[in-house]
Structure formats: structure tokens, C-alpha cells
CSV table of C-alpha atoms in Angstrom, one decimal:
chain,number,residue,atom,x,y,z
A,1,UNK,CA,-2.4,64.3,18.0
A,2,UNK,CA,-3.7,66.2,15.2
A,3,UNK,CA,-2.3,63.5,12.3
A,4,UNK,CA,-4.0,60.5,14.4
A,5,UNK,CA,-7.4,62.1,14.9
A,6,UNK,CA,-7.2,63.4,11.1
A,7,UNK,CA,-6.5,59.5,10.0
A,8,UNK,CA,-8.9,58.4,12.5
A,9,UNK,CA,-11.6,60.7,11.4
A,10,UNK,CA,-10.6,60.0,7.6
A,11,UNK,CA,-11.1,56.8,7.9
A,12,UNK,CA,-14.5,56.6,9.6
A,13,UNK,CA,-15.9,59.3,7.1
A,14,UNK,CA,-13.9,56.9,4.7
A,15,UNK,CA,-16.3,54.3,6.1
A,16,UNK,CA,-19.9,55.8,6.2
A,17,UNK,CA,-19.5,57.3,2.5
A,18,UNK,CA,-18.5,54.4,1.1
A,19,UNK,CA,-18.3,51.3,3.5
A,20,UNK,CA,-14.1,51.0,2.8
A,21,UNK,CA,-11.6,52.3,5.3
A,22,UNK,CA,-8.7,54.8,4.1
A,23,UNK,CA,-5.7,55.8,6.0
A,24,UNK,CA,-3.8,59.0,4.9
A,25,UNK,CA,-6.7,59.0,2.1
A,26,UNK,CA,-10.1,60.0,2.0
A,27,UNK,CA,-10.6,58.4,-1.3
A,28,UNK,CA,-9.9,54.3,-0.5
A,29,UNK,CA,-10.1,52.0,-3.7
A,30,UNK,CA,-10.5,48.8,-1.3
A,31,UNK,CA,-12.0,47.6,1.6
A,32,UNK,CA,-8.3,48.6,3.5
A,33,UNK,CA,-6.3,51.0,1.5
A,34,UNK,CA,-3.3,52.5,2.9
A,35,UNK,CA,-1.5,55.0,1.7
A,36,UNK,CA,2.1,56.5,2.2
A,37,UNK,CA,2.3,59.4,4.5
A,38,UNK,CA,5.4,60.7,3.3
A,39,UNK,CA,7.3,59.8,0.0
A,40,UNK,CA,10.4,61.9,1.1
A,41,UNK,CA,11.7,59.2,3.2
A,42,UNK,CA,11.7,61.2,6.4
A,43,UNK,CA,9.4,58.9,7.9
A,44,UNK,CA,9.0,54.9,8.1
A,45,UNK,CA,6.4,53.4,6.0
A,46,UNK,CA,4.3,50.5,5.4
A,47,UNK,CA,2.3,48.0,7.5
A,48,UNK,CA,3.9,46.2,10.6
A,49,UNK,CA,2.2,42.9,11.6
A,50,UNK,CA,1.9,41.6,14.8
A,51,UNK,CA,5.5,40.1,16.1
A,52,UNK,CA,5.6,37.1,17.8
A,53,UNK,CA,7.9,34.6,18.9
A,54,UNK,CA,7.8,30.6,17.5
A,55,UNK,CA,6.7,29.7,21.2
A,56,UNK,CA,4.2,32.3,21.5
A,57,UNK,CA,2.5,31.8,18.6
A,58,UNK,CA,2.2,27.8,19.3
A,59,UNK,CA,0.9,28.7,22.9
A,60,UNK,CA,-2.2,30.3,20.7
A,61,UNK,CA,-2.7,26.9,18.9
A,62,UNK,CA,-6.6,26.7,20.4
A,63,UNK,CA,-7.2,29.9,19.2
A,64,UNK,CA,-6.9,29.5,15.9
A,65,UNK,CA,-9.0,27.5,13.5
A,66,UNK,CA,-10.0,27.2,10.2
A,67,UNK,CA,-12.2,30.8,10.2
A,68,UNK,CA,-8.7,31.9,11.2
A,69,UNK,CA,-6.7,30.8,7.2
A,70,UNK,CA,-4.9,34.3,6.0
A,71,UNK,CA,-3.7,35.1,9.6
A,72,UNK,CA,-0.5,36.8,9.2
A,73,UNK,CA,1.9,37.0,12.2
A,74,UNK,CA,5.6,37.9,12.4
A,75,UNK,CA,7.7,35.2,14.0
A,76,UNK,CA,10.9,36.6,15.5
A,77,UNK,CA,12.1,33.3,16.7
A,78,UNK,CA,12.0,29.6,15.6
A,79,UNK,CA,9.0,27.6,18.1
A,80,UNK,CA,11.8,25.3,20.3
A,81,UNK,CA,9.6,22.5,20.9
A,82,UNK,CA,6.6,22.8,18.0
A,83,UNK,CA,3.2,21.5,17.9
A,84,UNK,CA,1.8,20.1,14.7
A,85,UNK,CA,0.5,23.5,13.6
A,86,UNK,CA,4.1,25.5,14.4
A,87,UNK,CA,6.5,22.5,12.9
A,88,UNK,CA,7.3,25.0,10.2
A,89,UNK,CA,8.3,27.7,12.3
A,90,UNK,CA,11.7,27.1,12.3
A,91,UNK,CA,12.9,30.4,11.9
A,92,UNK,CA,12.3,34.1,12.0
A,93,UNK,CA,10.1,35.5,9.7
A,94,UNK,CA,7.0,36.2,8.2
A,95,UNK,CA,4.1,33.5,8.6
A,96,UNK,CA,0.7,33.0,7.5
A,97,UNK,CA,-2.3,30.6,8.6
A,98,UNK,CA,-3.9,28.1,6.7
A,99,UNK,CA,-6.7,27.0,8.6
A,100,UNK,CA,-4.5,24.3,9.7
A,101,UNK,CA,-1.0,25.2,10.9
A,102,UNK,CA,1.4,28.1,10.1
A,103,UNK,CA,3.1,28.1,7.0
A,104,UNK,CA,6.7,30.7,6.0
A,105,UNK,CA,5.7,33.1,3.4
A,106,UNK,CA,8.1,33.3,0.5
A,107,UNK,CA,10.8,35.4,0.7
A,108,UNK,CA,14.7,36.1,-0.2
A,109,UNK,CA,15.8,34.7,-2.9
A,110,UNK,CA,14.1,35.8,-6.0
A,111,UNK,CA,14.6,32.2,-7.7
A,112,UNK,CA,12.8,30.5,-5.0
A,113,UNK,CA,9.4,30.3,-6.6
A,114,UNK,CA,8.0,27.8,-4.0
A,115,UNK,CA,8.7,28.2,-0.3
A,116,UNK,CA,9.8,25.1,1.9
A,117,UNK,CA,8.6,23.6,4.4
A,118,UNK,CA,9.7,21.2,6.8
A,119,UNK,CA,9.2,17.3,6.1
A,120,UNK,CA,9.2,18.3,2.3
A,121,UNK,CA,11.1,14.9,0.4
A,122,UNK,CA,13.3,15.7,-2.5
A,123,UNK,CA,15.5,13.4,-5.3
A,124,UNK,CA,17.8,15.1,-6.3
A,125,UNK,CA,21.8,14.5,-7.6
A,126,UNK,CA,23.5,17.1,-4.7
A,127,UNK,CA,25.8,15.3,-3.0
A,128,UNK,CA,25.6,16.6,0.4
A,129,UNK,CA,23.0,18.5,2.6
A,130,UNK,CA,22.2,22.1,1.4
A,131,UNK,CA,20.0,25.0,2.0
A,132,UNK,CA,18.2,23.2,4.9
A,133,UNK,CA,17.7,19.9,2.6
A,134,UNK,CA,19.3,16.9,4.8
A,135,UNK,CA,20.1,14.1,3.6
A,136,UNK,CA,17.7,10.9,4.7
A,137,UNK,CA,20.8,8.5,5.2
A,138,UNK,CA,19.7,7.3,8.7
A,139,UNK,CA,21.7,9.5,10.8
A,140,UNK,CA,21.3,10.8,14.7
A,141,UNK,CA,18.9,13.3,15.1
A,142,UNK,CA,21.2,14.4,18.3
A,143,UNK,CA,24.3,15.1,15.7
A,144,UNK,CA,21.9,17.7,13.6
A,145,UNK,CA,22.1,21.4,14.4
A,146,UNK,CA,19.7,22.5,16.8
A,147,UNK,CA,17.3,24.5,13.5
A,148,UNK,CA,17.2,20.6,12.0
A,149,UNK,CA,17.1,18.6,15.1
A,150,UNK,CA,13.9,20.9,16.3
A,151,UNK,CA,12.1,20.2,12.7
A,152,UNK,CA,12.9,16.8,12.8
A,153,UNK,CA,11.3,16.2,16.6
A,154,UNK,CA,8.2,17.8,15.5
A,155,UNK,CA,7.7,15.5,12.7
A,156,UNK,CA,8.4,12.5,14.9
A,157,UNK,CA,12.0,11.5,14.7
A,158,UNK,CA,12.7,11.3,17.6
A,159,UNK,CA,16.4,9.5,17.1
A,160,UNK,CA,17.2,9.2,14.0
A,161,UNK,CA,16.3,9.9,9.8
A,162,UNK,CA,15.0,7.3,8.1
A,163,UNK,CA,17.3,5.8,5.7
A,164,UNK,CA,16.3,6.0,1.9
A,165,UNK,CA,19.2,4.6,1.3
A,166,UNK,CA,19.0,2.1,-2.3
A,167,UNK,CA,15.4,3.0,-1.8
A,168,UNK,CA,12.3,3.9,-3.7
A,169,UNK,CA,9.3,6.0,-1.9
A,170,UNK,CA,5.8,4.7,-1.4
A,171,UNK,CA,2.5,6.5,-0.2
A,172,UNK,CA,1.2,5.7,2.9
A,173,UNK,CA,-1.2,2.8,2.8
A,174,UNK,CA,-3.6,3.5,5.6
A,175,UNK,CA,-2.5,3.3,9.4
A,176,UNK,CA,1.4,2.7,8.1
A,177,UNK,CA,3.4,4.9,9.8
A,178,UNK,CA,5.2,7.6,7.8
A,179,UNK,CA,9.1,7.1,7.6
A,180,UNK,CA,8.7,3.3,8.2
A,181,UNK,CA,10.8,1.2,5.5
A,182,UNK,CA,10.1,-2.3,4.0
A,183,UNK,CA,10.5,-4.6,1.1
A,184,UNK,CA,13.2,-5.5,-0.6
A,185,UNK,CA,15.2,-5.4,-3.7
A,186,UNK,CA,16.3,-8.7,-4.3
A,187,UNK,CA,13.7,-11.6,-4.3
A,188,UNK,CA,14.3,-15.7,-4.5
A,189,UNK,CA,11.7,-17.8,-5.9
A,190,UNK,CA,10.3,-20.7,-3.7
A,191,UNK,CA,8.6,-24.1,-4.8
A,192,UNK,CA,5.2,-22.4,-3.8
A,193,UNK,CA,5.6,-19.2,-6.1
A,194,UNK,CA,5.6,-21.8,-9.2
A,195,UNK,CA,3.0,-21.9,-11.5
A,196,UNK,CA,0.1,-24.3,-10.5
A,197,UNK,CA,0.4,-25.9,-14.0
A,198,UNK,CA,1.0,-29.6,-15.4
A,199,UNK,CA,3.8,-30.4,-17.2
A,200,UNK,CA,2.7,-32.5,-20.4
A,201,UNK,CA,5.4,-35.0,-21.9
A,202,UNK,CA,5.3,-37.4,-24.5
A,203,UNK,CA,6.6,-41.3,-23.3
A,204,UNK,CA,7.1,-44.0,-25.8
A,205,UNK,CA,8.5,-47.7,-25.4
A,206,UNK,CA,7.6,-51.2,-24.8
A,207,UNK,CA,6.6,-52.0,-21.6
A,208,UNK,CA,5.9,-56.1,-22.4
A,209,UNK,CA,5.3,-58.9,-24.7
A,210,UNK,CA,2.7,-61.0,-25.7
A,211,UNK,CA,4.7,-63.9,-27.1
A,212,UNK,CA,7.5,-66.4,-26.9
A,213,UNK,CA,10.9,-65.1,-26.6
A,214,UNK,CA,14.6,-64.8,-25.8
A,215,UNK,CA,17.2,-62.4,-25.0
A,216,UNK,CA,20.2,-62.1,-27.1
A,217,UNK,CA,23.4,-60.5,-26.4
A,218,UNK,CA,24.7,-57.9,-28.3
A,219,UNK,CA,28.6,-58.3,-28.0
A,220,UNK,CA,28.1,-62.2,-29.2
A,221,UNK,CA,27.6,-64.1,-25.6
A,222,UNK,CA,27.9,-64.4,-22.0
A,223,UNK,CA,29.4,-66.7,-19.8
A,224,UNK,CA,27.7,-69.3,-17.9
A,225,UNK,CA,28.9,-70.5,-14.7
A,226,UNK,CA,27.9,-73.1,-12.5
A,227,UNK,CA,30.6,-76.2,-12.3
A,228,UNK,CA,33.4,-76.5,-10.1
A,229,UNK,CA,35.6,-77.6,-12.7
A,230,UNK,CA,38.5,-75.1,-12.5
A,231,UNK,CA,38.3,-72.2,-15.5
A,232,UNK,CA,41.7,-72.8,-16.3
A,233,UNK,CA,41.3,-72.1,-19.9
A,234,UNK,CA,41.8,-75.4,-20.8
A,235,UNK,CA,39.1,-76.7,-22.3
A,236,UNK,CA,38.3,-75.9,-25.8
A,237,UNK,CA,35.3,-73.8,-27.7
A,238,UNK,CA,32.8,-77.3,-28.6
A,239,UNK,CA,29.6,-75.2,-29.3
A,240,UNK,CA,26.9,-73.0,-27.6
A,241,UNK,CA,25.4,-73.6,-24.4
A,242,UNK,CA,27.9,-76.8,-23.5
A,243,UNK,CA,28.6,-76.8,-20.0
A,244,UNK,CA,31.9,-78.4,-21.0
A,245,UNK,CA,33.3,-75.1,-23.0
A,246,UNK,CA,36.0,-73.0,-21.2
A,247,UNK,CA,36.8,-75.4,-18.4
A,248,UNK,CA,33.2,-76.3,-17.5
A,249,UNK,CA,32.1,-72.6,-18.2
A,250,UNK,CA,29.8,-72.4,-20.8
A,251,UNK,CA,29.5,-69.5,-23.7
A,252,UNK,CA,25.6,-68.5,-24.5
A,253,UNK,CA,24.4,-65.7,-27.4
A,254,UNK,CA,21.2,-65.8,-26.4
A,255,UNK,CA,18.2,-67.3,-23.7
A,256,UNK,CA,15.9,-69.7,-24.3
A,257,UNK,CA,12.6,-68.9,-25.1
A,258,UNK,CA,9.9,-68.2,-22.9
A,259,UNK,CA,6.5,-67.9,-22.7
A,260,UNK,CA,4.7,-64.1,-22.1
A,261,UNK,CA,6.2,-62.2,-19.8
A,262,UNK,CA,6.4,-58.0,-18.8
A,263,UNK,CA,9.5,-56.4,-17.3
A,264,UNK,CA,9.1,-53.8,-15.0
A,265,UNK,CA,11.0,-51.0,-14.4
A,266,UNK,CA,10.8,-48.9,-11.3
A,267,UNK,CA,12.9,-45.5,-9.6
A,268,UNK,CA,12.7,-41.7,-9.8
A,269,UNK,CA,13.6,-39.5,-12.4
A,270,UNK,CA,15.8,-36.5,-11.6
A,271,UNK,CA,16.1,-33.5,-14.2
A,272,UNK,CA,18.7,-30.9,-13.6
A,273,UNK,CA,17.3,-27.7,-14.5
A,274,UNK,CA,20.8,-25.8,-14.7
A,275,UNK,CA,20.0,-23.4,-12.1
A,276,UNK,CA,21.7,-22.2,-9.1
A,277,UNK,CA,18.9,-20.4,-6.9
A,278,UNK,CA,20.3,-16.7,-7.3
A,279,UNK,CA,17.8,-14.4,-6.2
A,280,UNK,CA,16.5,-12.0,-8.7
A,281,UNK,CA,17.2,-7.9,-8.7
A,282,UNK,CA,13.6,-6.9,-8.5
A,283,UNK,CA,14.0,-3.1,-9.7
A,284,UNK,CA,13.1,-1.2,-12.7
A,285,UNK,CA,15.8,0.4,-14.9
A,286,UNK,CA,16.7,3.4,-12.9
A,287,UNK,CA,18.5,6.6,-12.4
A,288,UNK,CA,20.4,7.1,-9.3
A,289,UNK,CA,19.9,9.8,-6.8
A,290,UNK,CA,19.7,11.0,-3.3
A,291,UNK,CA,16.9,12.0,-0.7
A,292,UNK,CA,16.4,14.7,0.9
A,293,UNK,CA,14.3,16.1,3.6
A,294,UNK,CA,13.6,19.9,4.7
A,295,UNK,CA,14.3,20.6,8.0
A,296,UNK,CA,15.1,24.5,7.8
A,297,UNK,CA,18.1,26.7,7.7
């Protein structure tokens, strides 16, 4: 009774000389400065905040608001079902608020310079889950242990991890709903992803004449038929155009003349272009990895 009245009564003396609070001091440097009682080790020192389980804290959700950032609480157990300000409680241990849902404060290992928390994405070239990372390769949430499978509810899968899988990550673009995949690697091009451009050509040729003329042939004459006396091969060569020539066939090197006349030409032109309609890869040069997600040891 004597050491509690002597801190209490330090501390309020403490507080009218010089508006700070001491305990075990009379002399405080700060607005809350504690001070060993012993330094012998024969009693236990140093400041105990409230403790707290996961569940118990989240069933003080409405209490705490944004006056409330710097809060620190204890957790001795991970929240079992959490609400969106306890999804990081996912195990024992020292907790702080931030005006908007408890986060772990750092601790253990020395090397860990920035503390995890759950729903935290990582690339990385481990092979396997580690350290509370889990790999996003589409599994069951039922077939994680019951740490991940809690941290993994609370975000909102529900049944399984998305699947990064051969995939990049993209921001959220308005009311998309995190963890939803799309696009695609590979793309084809259509008719309508052409370019809305005319192809220009150059054409030459004759397309008629104005004069007289006549059609010769080129491998020194044609047949012409027309009789009904029997091509035999008979008869004998007695000059161009003569009906009698070859049995009544006749041998022509070229046509009459005739007066001005066009030739048309009509059809559709098909041009191969030498492709075969594979689809295109439509990724950047890469490095490959794998994703990870934090669900807590």
C-alpha cells in the first residue's frame, strides 16, 4: 500500500508541477514517463497492455473510430470469423489501430523490416508457399489450414484463390471486383480490326480498239471445222483458209478483219496473302515468377 499511494501521489504532484505524469519518478521528461522500479531483476518490469482475444476485440468494432488510430491492444488469439477491421488478426500478438482496422505490429525477426498483412500480393521466384505467403494457383480454400482459410474468408474467398496463374496484375478499375480475372494472352485479328485504309494499285493494259483488225495465232494456225467430209488426213495442205485442206478441215493463221470492237473481261481476283490465321502472343518480354498472397502463419 505504501509503494502505490507513493506512485499515485508522485505522479499527481508529477502532474500539478509540471502538467506530465511520472511513475517511480518525480522528475518525468514526457507527458507519460515510466520508470523501472527495480533494476535488480527481482521484480517484473515494463508496461502491460490490455489483452484481448481476436473475437473480443472485433466485438468492439463500433467503438473504435478514427479518434481511436494508435490504440494498442494485445491479441492473445487469432479473430475466428473477422470483420473488415480484425482480417489481420490472425494471430497472437501485439496490435495497433489505425483509425481504420487493426494492424500486427512488427516483431520477431530482426530482418523483417515491414510487417505483413493479410491480402498482401507478392512476385516472387519461391517455389512453394512460405512464411504465411500462399501461393494464388486457384486452390480450395477448405484444403488451407484453418490460420489461412480464416484470412482468406475475411477477404472474400469464400471457395477458392484466384488463380494468377500465366498472369499479369491490374488495378482495380472502379466497381470491378478484386480477385476477378480477364483478358487474354493470345489475340487473333478479325476483318474489322484492319485498318480502314484504301489500297492504291497501279493497272495498265488495253481494254479496246478503235480500228480494223484481226487476231492471229501465235503457234502458226488453227483449225477450222465445219464439213462433214471425213478428217481422214487425206486431203493435202492447198493454202490458207480453204475449206478443202485436211479432209474438208481448213488451217487459218489469223481472222479476218473487223471493224471497232472492245473485249471485255469480267471475274474476281483472289490474292493469297500467305498467312495462316495464328493468333498472336500478346505479352511483353518477361521474367517469370509466382504469386503470392499473405494469409498469416
Amino acid at each position: 500500500m505504501k509503494t502505490t499511494l507513493t506512485v499515485v501521489l508522485a505522479s499527481v504532484l508529477s502532474n500539478a508541477a509540471y502538467a506530465q505524469i511520472g511513475i517511480n519518478t518525480a522528475v518525468p521528461i514526457a507527458s507519460l514517463d515510466i520508470v523501472a522500479k527495480r533494476n535488480d531483476g527481482s521484480t517484473a518490469e515494463g508496461v502491460l497492455p490490455p489483452r484481448l482475444s481476436g473475437d473480443e476485440i472485433k466485438a468492439g468494432d463500433p467503438q473504435y473510430t478514427e479518434n481511436h488510430a494508435g490504440t494498442v491492444i494485445y491479441a492473445s488469439a487469432a479473430v475466428r470469423l473477422p470483420s473488415p477491421k480484425t482480417v489481420n488478426i490472425t494471430s497472437a500478438g501485439l496490435y495497433y489501430y489505425d483509425g481504420k482496422m487493426w494492424q500486427r505490429m512488427l516483431q520477431g525477426d530482426p530482418k523483417k523490416l515491414n510487417p505483413q498483412f493479410a491480402g498482401d500480393i507478392k512476385n516472387s521466384v519461391q517455389p512453394s508457399d512460405h512464411n504465411g505467403w500462399y501461393l494464388l494457383n486457384g486452390r480450395s480454400v477448405s484444403s488451407l489450414p484453418t490460420t489461412a482459410k480464416t484470412s482468406a474468408t475475411g477477404l472474400g474467398f469464400t471457395t477458392s484463390l484466384p488463380d494468377a496463374t500465366d498472369r499479369i496484375l491490374k488495378t482495380r478499375n472502379g466497381a470491378e471486383l478484386l480477385g476477378t480475372q480477364g483478358g487474354n494472352n493470345n489475340m487473333t485479328i478479325t476483318r474489322s480490326n484492319l485498318p480502314d485504309i484504301n489500297l492504291v494499285g497501279v493497272v495498265s493494259g488495253t481494254a479496246e480498239s478503235a480500228g480494223a483488225h484481226s487476231h492471229a495465232s501465235d503457234e502458226g494456225g488453227f483449225l477450222l471445222g465445219g464439213t462433214n467430209v471425213g478428217n481422214n488426213g487425206s486431203g493435202h495442205y492447198q493454202g490458207n483458209g480453204e475449206s478443202s485442206s485436211w479432209g474438208g478441215v481448213g488451217l487459218m493463221s489469223s481472222t479476218s478483219a473487223s471493224g471497232a470492237h472492245i473485249h471485255s473481261l469480267s471475274g474476281i481476283a483472289t490474292i493469297p496473302t500467305g498467312g495462316i490465321g495464328a493468333p498472336m502472343d500478346n505479352r511483353s518480354a518477361y521474367l517469370v515468377v509466382n504469386t503470392f498472397i499473405y494469409l498469416g502463419e
